[in-house]
Every structure is written in C-alpha cells, then in structure tokens.
Amino acid sequence: MYTVLMVEIKWERYPLVAESTQARRWLQIQFDLGLAPNTVEAYGKSLEDYILFCTISRLVPETAKKEHIAAYVRYLTLRPNPSGVNVISLDSGVGLANATMQLRITAVRLFYDHLIEEGIREDNPVGRGRYTPGKGFGGHRVRSLIPRYKKLPWIPTNEHWVAILEATATESLRNKVMLAMSYDAALRREELCALTTSDIDPAFRLITIRAENTKNRLERIVPYSEATGVLYSNYLRYRRQLSRERGGLFLSESRRNRGKPISISTWSKVVEGIADRAKIQQFTTHTPRHLCLTDLARAGWDLHEIAKLAGHRSMETTQIYIHLSGRDLAQRFEQSMNSIHAWRIAMITEILK
C-alpha cells in the first residue's frame, strides 16, 4: 500500500496565488509535472509572499520591472524573521535566512519564465545573475541578486548526542523507533514519515525508500542496526493496539487522528520538544541524517557508498559530509606530519651523529 503525500494543492494556504489567474496556473503546472510535494509547498509560499509584497506596494506582478524586484530583495533582507527571538543565527545577518531568500527569488524567477512562455511579457526582471569585472583569471565573475552562502550542517558532539538520547528516553516507543531509524538509515523527514509496513524487511533489517517519497525520485534500499531492530519489533506489537491494518508504519497516537499515519508536522513538533528538553535548539529532524552521513565519512566509507545510502544524485552534495568529518584534511595532515617528522629525524641523525 503506497502513501500519497499530496493529492491536491491546498489553495487555502496561498489565497493570493489562488486569486491570480497566472500564478495559480503556474503552481498547478508545477504540481502536474510531479514536483515533490514539499517543492510545490515551498513555491506556493514563496509566490504568495511576493504577491503580498506587490499588493502592499501597489504593483501588478505581471508588469513588475527590475527596480521592483530590487525593492523586493531589500524587503526580504530587512523584514522581521518569523522565528523572532528563537532565531539562533541568520545566514544573512539580517532579515530572512539566506536560503529562504534564495528560495523566494527562485520561485519568482520561474514564475516570470512562465509569463514569458505565455507571451504575457518579453523579459524576466529577475534574471539569472550577470557578469561583472572581477579579479579572477578570466576577469569576470557571476553575481546573483542575493549573495549565496554555503554553510555546513550543524553536527552534534558526543555530549550533545547523549543529551538528545536522554531527552528522547521519555518519548513514546514510536518516537524512539523513528529517531533510531532516521539516524541508522540517514532518512529525510519526508521519507521517514511516509514509510509503510511493507517497506520494512525485518529478516535482513532493510528499508525500501520508495521513489515517490524521495527528494530526487531515486528508490534505494538501506539497512538499520540490530539495536533498532529490537525497538522496531517492540513497536510492532504496540502498533497493533492502534491499528491492525497494513499501511503507514508510524501511526498517530492522538485521540483525534488515532491510528492514522503520522504527519510531517507532528514529527517536527516531537523533535522540537526533544530539542527543548535537551536544551539543544540546533537539533532538527535532519540532524540524525547529517550525523549518520558524517559518521560514515569518519569511518572511512567511500564517497560513492555514502551517496548511495543517502540517495544523493550529485557527489557534490555528498562531499559536504566528507568536509564535516574533516577526514580529507586529517589524512593529509597526518601524511604531511609523518613526512616532515621523518625528514627532521634524518637531519638529526646526519648532523648530530
């Protein structure tokens, strides 16, 4: 039994997009093309934000010019962050996080591409960066509307991880299994919540991550540990009290949705609670995945092996975890130090003999 994550666009979340003929049509096209539900959700929120800005500024989105896009960028960099006092750090230093601003601009740019294809306008006011004189070898460099910052994911120390596990100890058996599997198999939040009973092979301790539930539509099979296997067996006995039907693996325990598959938002709230009790606000639903891939890099796994487990299409993405582990630098440092040490010993032997 397969789980359908998004059967239709939830237009009530983007009322301004829904009211705009072209904006609604563009988002519907993205949905019909089979984009991941989270991508459609992100595009909808981004375009809603832009149309709201245009409404406040008394602009018609279809006829906006470059100076209006520049004003929107400034608006993004100066507006209050929705997380308020809970913000730990911002990539941009002010306004929204850099990644959020990049997403906003990407959605707006794609929307204007659509307007060009529809013959509504001739140019895209957002553009795709421009060349300006620089000091590189070629004398030019590409600049986008918003500088892009690439930060490495936060990885908990051993002390942090112990605190997280201690905070999880008070959670339900379901949540314990979910945390264990998210680390063991390096699962994304969406992949974890979409698991069904038929996706698990307890005999070989394997999990099938179906293509329709992955970020890049690549199916993969990943293992989980013996310790997690014990937790899983115990959870199955408990799950029968919630439902005896096959289908979603992790079921809601609430009175309102008892026995129904757990939602992504519910799991996010569980993790937020764990982070609060552990007093580690950096801990998110993606942290176990990042930690697992980093640990594998530290253990000497090959880059291609890590990419296969993670379900990465690009090796550049996997390379992040090699950097996080410090493995490449550590190996080079050790080799260099061994070489220098041998040279110094040889010189001592030759000169001071």
mmCIF file of C-alpha atoms in Angstrom:
data_model
loop_
_atom_site.group_PDB
_atom_site.id
_atom_site.type_symbol
_atom_site.label_atom_id
_atom_site.label_comp_id
_atom_site.label_asym_id
_atom_site.label_seq_id
_atom_site.Cartn_x
_atom_site.Cartn_y
_atom_site.Cartn_z
ATOM 1 C CA MET A 1 0.000 0.000 0.000
ATOM 2 C CA TYR A 2 1.509 3.296 -1.086
ATOM 3 C CA THR A 3 1.078 6.557 0.783
ATOM 4 C CA VAL A 4 0.000 9.588 -1.260
ATOM 5 C CA LEU A 5 1.643 12.629 0.241
ATOM 6 C CA MET A 6 -0.217 15.304 -1.660
ATOM 7 C CA VAL A 7 -3.433 14.570 -3.570
ATOM 8 C CA GLU A 8 -4.162 18.207 -4.417
ATOM 9 C CA ILE A 9 -2.829 21.701 -3.890
ATOM 10 C CA LYS A 10 -4.053 23.247 -0.661
ATOM 11 C CA TRP A 11 -5.049 26.591 -2.148
ATOM 12 C CA GLU A 12 -6.250 27.941 1.208
ATOM 13 C CA ARG A 13 -2.576 28.250 2.152
ATOM 14 C CA TYR A 14 -1.925 30.601 -0.779
ATOM 15 C CA PRO A 15 -5.076 32.747 -1.183
ATOM 16 C CA LEU A 16 -3.347 35.443 -3.237
ATOM 17 C CA VAL A 17 -1.854 32.869 -5.597
ATOM 18 C CA ALA A 18 -5.262 31.232 -5.925
ATOM 19 C CA GLU A 19 -6.849 34.557 -6.890
ATOM 20 C CA SER A 20 -4.246 35.301 -9.580
ATOM 21 C CA THR A 21 -5.002 33.524 -12.859
ATOM 22 C CA GLN A 22 -1.372 33.207 -13.972
ATOM 23 C CA ALA A 23 0.089 32.487 -10.537
ATOM 24 C CA ARG A 24 -2.478 29.763 -9.931
ATOM 25 C CA ARG A 25 -1.868 28.288 -13.360
ATOM 26 C CA TRP A 26 1.907 28.253 -12.855
ATOM 27 C CA LEU A 27 1.701 26.489 -9.473
ATOM 28 C CA GLN A 28 -0.788 23.972 -10.883
ATOM 29 C CA ILE A 29 1.664 23.191 -13.687
ATOM 30 C CA GLN A 30 4.428 22.517 -11.145
ATOM 31 C CA PHE A 31 2.098 20.138 -9.316
ATOM 32 C CA ASP A 32 1.027 18.395 -12.522
ATOM 33 C CA LEU A 33 4.650 17.922 -13.558
ATOM 34 C CA GLY A 34 5.112 15.757 -10.466
ATOM 35 C CA LEU A 35 7.360 18.002 -8.397
ATOM 36 C CA ALA A 36 7.878 16.829 -4.822
ATOM 37 C CA PRO A 37 5.051 17.973 -2.507
ATOM 38 C CA ASN A 38 7.492 19.970 -0.383
ATOM 39 C CA THR A 39 8.750 21.768 -3.500
ATOM 40 C CA VAL A 40 5.223 22.706 -4.542
ATOM 41 C CA GLU A 41 4.560 23.876 -0.977
ATOM 42 C CA ALA A 42 7.735 25.985 -0.953
ATOM 43 C CA TYR A 43 6.955 27.525 -4.344
ATOM 44 C CA GLY A 44 3.401 28.320 -3.259
ATOM 45 C CA LYS A 45 4.561 30.061 -0.075
ATOM 46 C CA SER A 46 7.257 31.981 -1.945
ATOM 47 C CA LEU A 47 4.950 33.235 -4.668
ATOM 48 C CA GLU A 48 2.309 34.119 -2.056
ATOM 49 C CA ASP A 49 4.919 36.221 -0.256
ATOM 50 C CA TYR A 50 5.884 38.026 -3.462
ATOM 51 C CA ILE A 51 2.296 38.781 -4.482
ATOM 52 C CA LEU A 52 1.642 40.100 -0.964
ATOM 53 C CA PHE A 53 4.624 42.449 -1.380
ATOM 54 C CA CYS A 54 3.242 43.605 -4.728
ATOM 55 C CA THR A 55 -0.172 44.194 -3.158
ATOM 56 C CA ILE A 56 1.324 46.264 -0.333
ATOM 57 C CA SER A 57 3.455 48.201 -2.839
ATOM 58 C CA ARG A 58 0.502 48.633 -5.235
ATOM 59 C CA LEU A 59 2.324 46.795 -8.004
ATOM 60 C CA VAL A 60 0.955 44.494 -10.684
ATOM 61 C CA PRO A 61 3.158 41.372 -10.576
ATOM 62 C CA GLU A 62 2.808 40.686 -14.301
ATOM 63 C CA THR A 63 4.298 44.099 -15.204
ATOM 64 C CA ALA A 64 6.958 44.454 -12.474
ATOM 65 C CA LYS A 65 10.351 45.799 -13.514
ATOM 66 C CA LYS A 66 13.900 45.263 -12.267
ATOM 67 C CA GLU A 67 13.670 48.121 -9.779
ATOM 68 C CA HIS A 68 10.611 46.482 -8.256
ATOM 69 C CA ILE A 69 12.475 43.175 -7.884
ATOM 70 C CA ALA A 70 15.333 45.101 -6.256
ATOM 71 C CA ALA A 71 12.838 46.614 -3.818
ATOM 72 C CA TYR A 72 11.537 43.120 -3.025
ATOM 73 C CA VAL A 73 15.068 41.888 -2.331
ATOM 74 C CA ARG A 74 15.573 44.786 0.064
ATOM 75 C CA TYR A 75 12.248 43.927 1.689
ATOM 76 C CA LEU A 76 13.461 40.357 2.244
ATOM 77 C CA THR A 77 16.719 41.478 3.790
ATOM 78 C CA LEU A 78 15.102 43.911 6.230
ATOM 79 C CA ARG A 79 11.817 42.269 7.228
ATOM 80 C CA PRO A 80 11.481 40.701 10.702
ATOM 81 C CA ASN A 81 12.224 36.995 10.871
ATOM 82 C CA PRO A 82 9.112 34.882 11.636
ATOM 83 C CA SER A 83 11.047 32.878 14.241
ATOM 84 C CA GLY A 84 11.520 36.018 16.312
ATOM 85 C CA VAL A 85 13.584 35.649 19.469
ATOM 86 C CA ASN A 86 14.021 31.922 18.837
ATOM 87 C CA VAL A 87 16.445 32.581 15.985
ATOM 88 C CA ILE A 88 19.906 31.313 16.869
ATOM 89 C CA SER A 89 21.749 32.684 13.845
ATOM 90 C CA LEU A 90 20.950 34.007 10.389
ATOM 91 C CA ASP A 91 22.979 33.327 7.270
ATOM 92 C CA SER A 92 22.409 36.846 6.021
ATOM 93 C CA GLY A 93 22.913 38.634 9.326
ATOM 94 C CA VAL A 94 19.583 40.468 8.961
ATOM 95 C CA GLY A 95 16.096 39.718 7.685
ATOM 96 C CA LEU A 96 15.280 36.225 6.490
ATOM 97 C CA ALA A 97 17.797 33.403 6.310
ATOM 98 C CA ASN A 98 19.868 33.349 3.122
ATOM 99 C CA ALA A 99 18.434 30.009 1.989
ATOM 100 C CA THR A 100 14.882 31.329 2.418
ATOM 101 C CA MET A 101 15.644 34.428 0.365
ATOM 102 C CA GLN A 102 17.228 32.300 -2.365
ATOM 103 C CA LEU A 103 14.076 30.183 -2.496
ATOM 104 C CA ARG A 104 11.826 33.255 -2.710
ATOM 105 C CA ILE A 105 13.786 34.670 -5.641
ATOM 106 C CA THR A 106 13.953 31.313 -7.440
ATOM 107 C CA ALA A 107 10.170 30.925 -7.325
ATOM 108 C CA VAL A 108 9.643 34.484 -8.587
ATOM 109 C CA ARG A 109 12.137 33.958 -11.415
ATOM 110 C CA LEU A 110 10.405 30.741 -12.514
ATOM 111 C CA PHE A 111 7.044 32.496 -12.401
ATOM 112 C CA TYR A 112 8.311 35.170 -14.792
ATOM 113 C CA ASP A 113 9.733 32.457 -17.051
ATOM 114 C CA HIS A 114 6.183 31.149 -17.236
ATOM 115 C CA LEU A 115 4.846 34.599 -18.155
ATOM 116 C CA ILE A 116 7.398 34.808 -20.976
ATOM 117 C CA GLU A 117 6.340 31.387 -22.285
ATOM 118 C CA GLU A 118 2.721 32.517 -22.189
ATOM 119 C CA GLY A 119 3.600 35.611 -24.218
ATOM 120 C CA ILE A 120 2.499 37.959 -21.429
ATOM 121 C CA ARG A 121 5.889 39.685 -21.214
ATOM 122 C CA GLU A 122 9.173 39.622 -23.134
ATOM 123 C CA ASP A 123 11.794 39.669 -20.403
ATOM 124 C CA ASN A 124 12.448 38.293 -16.937
ATOM 125 C CA PRO A 125 13.092 41.100 -14.414
ATOM 126 C CA VAL A 126 14.814 38.689 -12.041
ATOM 127 C CA GLY A 127 17.403 37.368 -14.481
ATOM 128 C CA ARG A 128 19.962 34.701 -13.685
ATOM 129 C CA GLY A 129 22.952 36.668 -12.484
ATOM 130 C CA ARG A 130 25.224 38.849 -14.540
ATOM 131 C CA TYR A 131 28.891 39.129 -15.366
ATOM 132 C CA THR A 132 30.886 41.945 -13.814
ATOM 133 C CA PRO A 133 34.617 42.758 -13.866
ATOM 134 C CA GLY A 134 36.499 40.828 -11.225
ATOM 135 C CA LYS A 135 39.970 39.772 -10.206
ATOM 136 C CA GLY A 136 39.686 36.118 -11.284
ATOM 137 C CA PHE A 137 41.784 34.574 -14.032
ATOM 138 C CA GLY A 138 39.023 35.141 -16.562
ATOM 139 C CA GLY A 139 38.469 38.705 -15.454
ATOM 140 C CA HIS A 140 34.770 38.088 -14.848
ATOM 141 C CA ARG A 141 32.578 36.531 -12.211
ATOM 142 C CA VAL A 142 28.896 35.771 -11.869
ATOM 143 C CA ARG A 143 26.828 37.772 -9.391
ATOM 144 C CA SER A 144 23.268 36.971 -8.422
ATOM 145 C CA LEU A 145 20.667 39.230 -6.839
ATOM 146 C CA ILE A 146 21.377 37.796 -3.389
ATOM 147 C CA PRO A 147 24.839 36.532 -2.360
ATOM 148 C CA ARG A 148 24.687 32.784 -1.756
ATOM 149 C CA TYR A 149 26.236 31.494 1.465
ATOM 150 C CA LYS A 150 27.023 27.796 1.808
ATOM 151 C CA LYS A 151 27.125 26.715 5.422
ATOM 152 C CA LEU A 152 27.860 23.223 6.642
ATOM 153 C CA PRO A 153 25.077 21.494 8.598
ATOM 154 C CA TRP A 154 25.331 21.551 12.372
ATOM 155 C CA ILE A 155 26.587 18.259 13.802
ATOM 156 C CA PRO A 156 26.097 17.396 17.497
ATOM 157 C CA THR A 157 29.077 16.493 19.650
ATOM 158 C CA ASN A 158 29.074 13.238 21.604
ATOM 159 C CA GLU A 159 27.858 15.174 24.664
ATOM 160 C CA HIS A 160 25.042 16.721 22.614
ATOM 161 C CA TRP A 161 24.014 13.318 21.271
ATOM 162 C CA VAL A 162 23.834 11.811 24.754
ATOM 163 C CA ALA A 163 21.657 14.726 25.879
ATOM 164 C CA ILE A 164 19.380 14.211 22.870
ATOM 165 C CA LEU A 165 19.016 10.496 23.582
ATOM 166 C CA GLU A 166 18.306 11.162 27.257
ATOM 167 C CA ALA A 167 15.584 13.612 26.236
ATOM 168 C CA THR A 168 14.168 11.017 23.826
ATOM 169 C CA ALA A 169 14.052 8.364 26.570
ATOM 170 C CA THR A 170 10.816 9.884 27.877
ATOM 171 C CA GLU A 171 9.141 9.727 24.451
ATOM 172 C CA SER A 172 6.745 7.042 23.231
ATOM 173 C CA LEU A 173 8.076 3.833 21.682
ATOM 174 C CA ARG A 174 7.022 5.118 18.251
ATOM 175 C CA ASN A 175 9.153 8.245 18.578
ATOM 176 C CA LYS A 176 12.142 6.254 19.820
ATOM 177 C CA VAL A 177 11.967 3.993 16.759
ATOM 178 C CA MET A 178 11.605 6.985 14.444
ATOM 179 C CA LEU A 179 14.688 8.686 15.868
ATOM 180 C CA ALA A 180 16.693 5.458 15.701
ATOM 181 C CA MET A 181 15.708 4.769 12.084
ATOM 182 C CA SER A 182 16.281 8.362 10.992
ATOM 183 C CA TYR A 183 19.884 8.024 12.207
ATOM 184 C CA ASP A 184 20.568 4.405 11.192
ATOM 185 C CA ALA A 185 19.303 4.794 7.635
ATOM 186 C CA ALA A 186 20.045 8.530 7.233
ATOM 187 C CA LEU A 187 16.399 9.209 6.396
ATOM 188 C CA ARG A 188 14.921 12.538 5.456
ATOM 189 C CA ARG A 189 11.863 13.640 7.425
ATOM 190 C CA GLU A 190 9.520 13.016 4.497
ATOM 191 C CA GLU A 191 10.980 9.563 3.857
ATOM 192 C CA LEU A 192 10.635 8.581 7.497
ATOM 193 C CA CYS A 193 7.003 9.660 7.875
ATOM 194 C CA ALA A 194 5.981 8.016 4.578
ATOM 195 C CA LEU A 195 7.249 4.529 5.493
ATOM 196 C CA THR A 196 4.715 1.714 5.316
ATOM 197 C CA THR A 197 4.757 -1.706 6.955
ATOM 198 C CA SER A 198 5.628 -3.315 3.617
ATOM 199 C CA ASP A 199 8.744 -1.129 3.269
ATOM 200 C CA ILE A 200 10.486 -2.911 6.148
ATOM 201 C CA ASP A 201 12.228 -6.272 5.787
ATOM 202 C CA PRO A 202 12.955 -7.325 9.400
ATOM 203 C CA ALA A 203 14.624 -10.598 8.323
ATOM 204 C CA PHE A 204 17.507 -8.714 6.710
ATOM 205 C CA ARG A 205 16.969 -5.406 8.575
ATOM 206 C CA LEU A 206 16.442 -3.455 5.361
ATOM 207 C CA ILE A 207 14.255 -0.455 4.499
ATOM 208 C CA THR A 208 12.989 0.290 0.997
ATOM 209 C CA ILE A 209 12.695 4.012 0.369
ATOM 210 C CA ARG A 210 10.220 4.269 -2.495
ATOM 211 C CA ALA A 211 10.976 6.680 -5.323
ATOM 212 C CA GLU A 212 7.772 8.689 -4.887
ATOM 213 C CA ASN A 213 8.765 9.571 -1.332
ATOM 214 C CA THR A 214 12.320 10.726 -2.084
ATOM 215 C CA LYS A 215 13.567 14.194 -2.896
ATOM 216 C CA ASN A 216 15.080 13.233 -6.251
ATOM 217 C CA ARG A 217 12.771 10.321 -7.167
ATOM 218 C CA LEU A 218 15.503 7.688 -6.726
ATOM 219 C CA GLU A 219 14.472 4.494 -4.942
ATOM 220 C CA ARG A 220 17.019 2.933 -2.619
ATOM 221 C CA ILE A 221 17.348 0.160 -0.036
ATOM 222 C CA VAL A 222 19.138 0.958 3.219
ATOM 223 C CA PRO A 223 19.986 -1.072 6.341
ATOM 224 C CA TYR A 224 19.257 -0.475 10.005
ATOM 225 C CA SER A 225 21.047 -1.770 13.096
ATOM 226 C CA GLU A 226 20.254 -4.711 15.338
ATOM 227 C CA ALA A 227 19.505 -2.369 18.250
ATOM 228 C CA THR A 228 16.952 -0.503 16.142
ATOM 229 C CA GLY A 229 15.564 -3.890 15.082
ATOM 230 C CA VAL A 230 14.736 -4.698 18.703
ATOM 231 C CA LEU A 231 12.936 -1.368 19.140
ATOM 232 C CA TYR A 232 11.076 -1.959 15.883
ATOM 233 C CA SER A 233 9.846 -5.408 16.969
ATOM 234 C CA ASN A 234 8.547 -3.965 20.222
ATOM 235 C CA TYR A 235 6.842 -1.134 18.361
ATOM 236 C CA LEU A 236 5.040 -3.525 16.005
ATOM 237 C CA ARG A 237 3.368 -5.183 18.992
ATOM 238 C CA TYR A 238 2.297 -1.768 20.269
ATOM 239 C CA ARG A 239 1.156 -0.671 16.773
ATOM 240 C CA ARG A 240 -1.397 -3.489 16.701
ATOM 241 C CA GLN A 241 -3.198 -1.704 19.529
ATOM 242 C CA LEU A 242 -3.591 1.332 17.272
ATOM 243 C CA SER A 243 -4.434 -0.493 14.050
ATOM 244 C CA ARG A 244 -4.203 -3.996 12.618
ATOM 245 C CA GLU A 245 -4.323 -2.737 9.045
ATOM 246 C CA ARG A 246 -1.263 -2.626 6.836
ATOM 247 C CA GLY A 247 -0.225 0.773 5.572
ATOM 248 C CA GLY A 248 1.508 3.652 7.285
ATOM 249 C CA LEU A 249 4.173 2.372 9.666
ATOM 250 C CA PHE A 250 4.171 5.181 12.197
ATOM 251 C CA LEU A 251 0.665 5.936 13.408
ATOM 252 C CA SER A 252 -0.826 8.856 15.304
ATOM 253 C CA GLU A 253 -1.493 8.286 18.999
ATOM 254 C CA SER A 254 -3.761 11.310 19.452
ATOM 255 C CA ARG A 255 -7.491 10.977 20.108
ATOM 256 C CA ARG A 256 -8.336 12.984 17.030
ATOM 257 C CA ASN A 257 -6.255 11.026 14.494
ATOM 258 C CA ARG A 258 -5.625 7.799 16.380
ATOM 259 C CA GLY A 259 -4.448 5.022 14.068
ATOM 260 C CA LYS A 260 -3.843 7.292 11.073
ATOM 261 C CA PRO A 261 -0.344 7.766 9.536
ATOM 262 C CA ILE A 262 1.717 10.366 11.355
ATOM 263 C CA SER A 263 2.107 13.728 9.622
ATOM 264 C CA ILE A 264 5.363 15.520 8.907
ATOM 265 C CA SER A 265 4.323 18.418 11.153
ATOM 266 C CA THR A 266 3.668 16.055 14.055
ATOM 267 C CA TRP A 267 7.162 14.567 13.793
ATOM 268 C CA SER A 268 8.641 18.070 13.589
ATOM 269 C CA LYS A 269 6.856 19.016 16.815
ATOM 270 C CA VAL A 270 8.164 15.872 18.517
ATOM 271 C CA VAL A 271 11.721 16.783 17.546
ATOM 272 C CA GLU A 272 11.212 20.368 18.721
ATOM 273 C CA GLY A 273 10.130 19.003 22.101
ATOM 274 C CA ILE A 274 13.224 16.820 22.306
ATOM 275 C CA ALA A 275 15.413 19.798 21.416
ATOM 276 C CA ASP A 276 13.768 21.910 24.132
ATOM 277 C CA ARG A 277 14.259 19.288 26.854
ATOM 278 C CA ALA A 278 17.843 18.633 25.769
ATOM 279 C CA LYS A 279 18.428 22.417 25.617
ATOM 280 C CA ILE A 280 19.929 21.993 22.138
ATOM 281 C CA GLN A 281 17.939 24.255 19.806
ATOM 282 C CA GLN A 282 20.095 23.369 16.788
ATOM 283 C CA PHE A 283 18.669 19.835 16.817
ATOM 284 C CA THR A 284 16.192 19.348 13.940
ATOM 285 C CA THR A 285 14.559 16.497 12.037
ATOM 286 C CA HIS A 286 17.530 16.490 9.642
ATOM 287 C CA THR A 287 20.215 16.284 12.341
ATOM 288 C CA PRO A 288 20.215 12.456 12.663
ATOM 289 C CA ARG A 289 20.663 12.150 8.890
ATOM 290 C CA HIS A 290 23.531 14.640 8.848
ATOM 291 C CA LEU A 291 25.173 12.913 11.811
ATOM 292 C CA CYS A 292 24.894 9.458 10.255
ATOM 293 C CA LEU A 293 26.480 10.510 6.960
ATOM 294 C CA THR A 294 29.243 12.357 8.791
ATOM 295 C CA ASP A 295 29.932 9.326 10.994
ATOM 296 C CA LEU A 296 30.195 7.120 7.895
ATOM 297 C CA ALA A 297 32.692 9.555 6.386
ATOM 298 C CA ARG A 298 34.693 9.464 9.623
ATOM 299 C CA ALA A 299 34.625 5.665 9.482
ATOM 300 C CA GLY A 300 36.267 5.735 6.068
ATOM 301 C CA TRP A 301 33.301 4.933 3.812
ATOM 302 C CA ASP A 302 33.867 5.657 0.144
ATOM 303 C CA LEU A 303 32.202 8.771 -1.274
ATOM 304 C CA HIS A 304 30.077 6.686 -3.662
ATOM 305 C CA GLU A 305 28.942 4.401 -0.847
ATOM 306 C CA ILE A 306 27.791 7.353 1.249
ATOM 307 C CA ALA A 307 25.998 8.861 -1.763
ATOM 308 C CA LYS A 308 24.188 5.575 -2.394
ATOM 309 C CA LEU A 309 22.989 5.319 1.205
ATOM 310 C CA ALA A 310 21.943 8.983 1.299
ATOM 311 C CA GLY A 311 20.154 8.875 -2.051
ATOM 312 C CA HIS A 312 22.198 11.742 -3.462
ATOM 313 C CA ARG A 313 22.175 12.321 -7.197
ATOM 314 C CA SER A 314 25.152 14.694 -7.018
ATOM 315 C CA MET A 315 28.507 13.786 -5.479
ATOM 316 C CA GLU A 316 28.951 17.457 -4.635
ATOM 317 C CA THR A 317 26.183 17.116 -2.061
ATOM 318 C CA THR A 318 27.833 14.046 -0.523
ATOM 319 C CA GLN A 319 31.175 15.858 -0.389
ATOM 320 C CA ILE A 320 29.709 18.076 2.337
ATOM 321 C CA TYR A 321 29.875 15.194 4.791
ATOM 322 C CA ILE A 322 33.495 14.449 3.918
ATOM 323 C CA HIS A 323 34.223 18.084 4.783
ATOM 324 C CA LEU A 324 32.216 17.829 8.003
ATOM 325 C CA SER A 325 34.153 14.769 9.112
ATOM 326 C CA GLY A 326 37.467 16.500 8.431
ATOM 327 C CA ARG A 327 38.656 13.170 7.037
ATOM 328 C CA ASP A 328 40.386 14.511 3.942
ATOM 329 C CA LEU A 329 42.202 17.244 5.898
ATOM 330 C CA ALA A 330 43.100 14.876 8.728
ATOM 331 C CA GLN A 331 44.617 12.350 6.334
ATOM 332 C CA ARG A 332 46.643 14.988 4.530
ATOM 333 C CA PHE A 333 47.778 16.495 7.810
ATOM 334 C CA GLU A 334 48.920 13.125 9.108
ATOM 335 C CA GLN A 335 50.746 12.307 5.887
ATOM 336 C CA SER A 336 52.445 15.708 5.856
ATOM 337 C CA MET A 337 53.435 15.496 9.504
ATOM 338 C CA ASN A 338 54.840 11.986 9.021
ATOM 339 C CA SER A 339 56.885 13.231 6.090
ATOM 340 C CA ILE A 340 58.177 16.273 7.983
ATOM 341 C CA HIS A 341 58.872 14.178 11.076
ATOM 342 C CA ALA A 342 60.881 11.643 9.051
ATOM 343 C CA TRP A 343 62.884 14.456 7.450
ATOM 344 C CA ARG A 344 63.707 16.029 10.818
ATOM 345 C CA ILE A 345 64.802 12.689 12.254
ATOM 346 C CA ALA A 346 67.007 12.114 9.231
ATOM 347 C CA MET A 347 68.601 15.546 9.650
ATOM 348 C CA ILE A 348 69.230 14.940 13.372
ATOM 349 C CA THR A 349 70.818 11.597 12.543
ATOM 350 C CA GLU A 350 73.015 13.120 9.847
ATOM 351 C CA ILE A 351 74.091 16.349 11.556
ATOM 352 C CA LEU A 352 74.234 15.391 15.234
ATOM 353 C CA LYS A 353 75.781 11.944 14.881
#
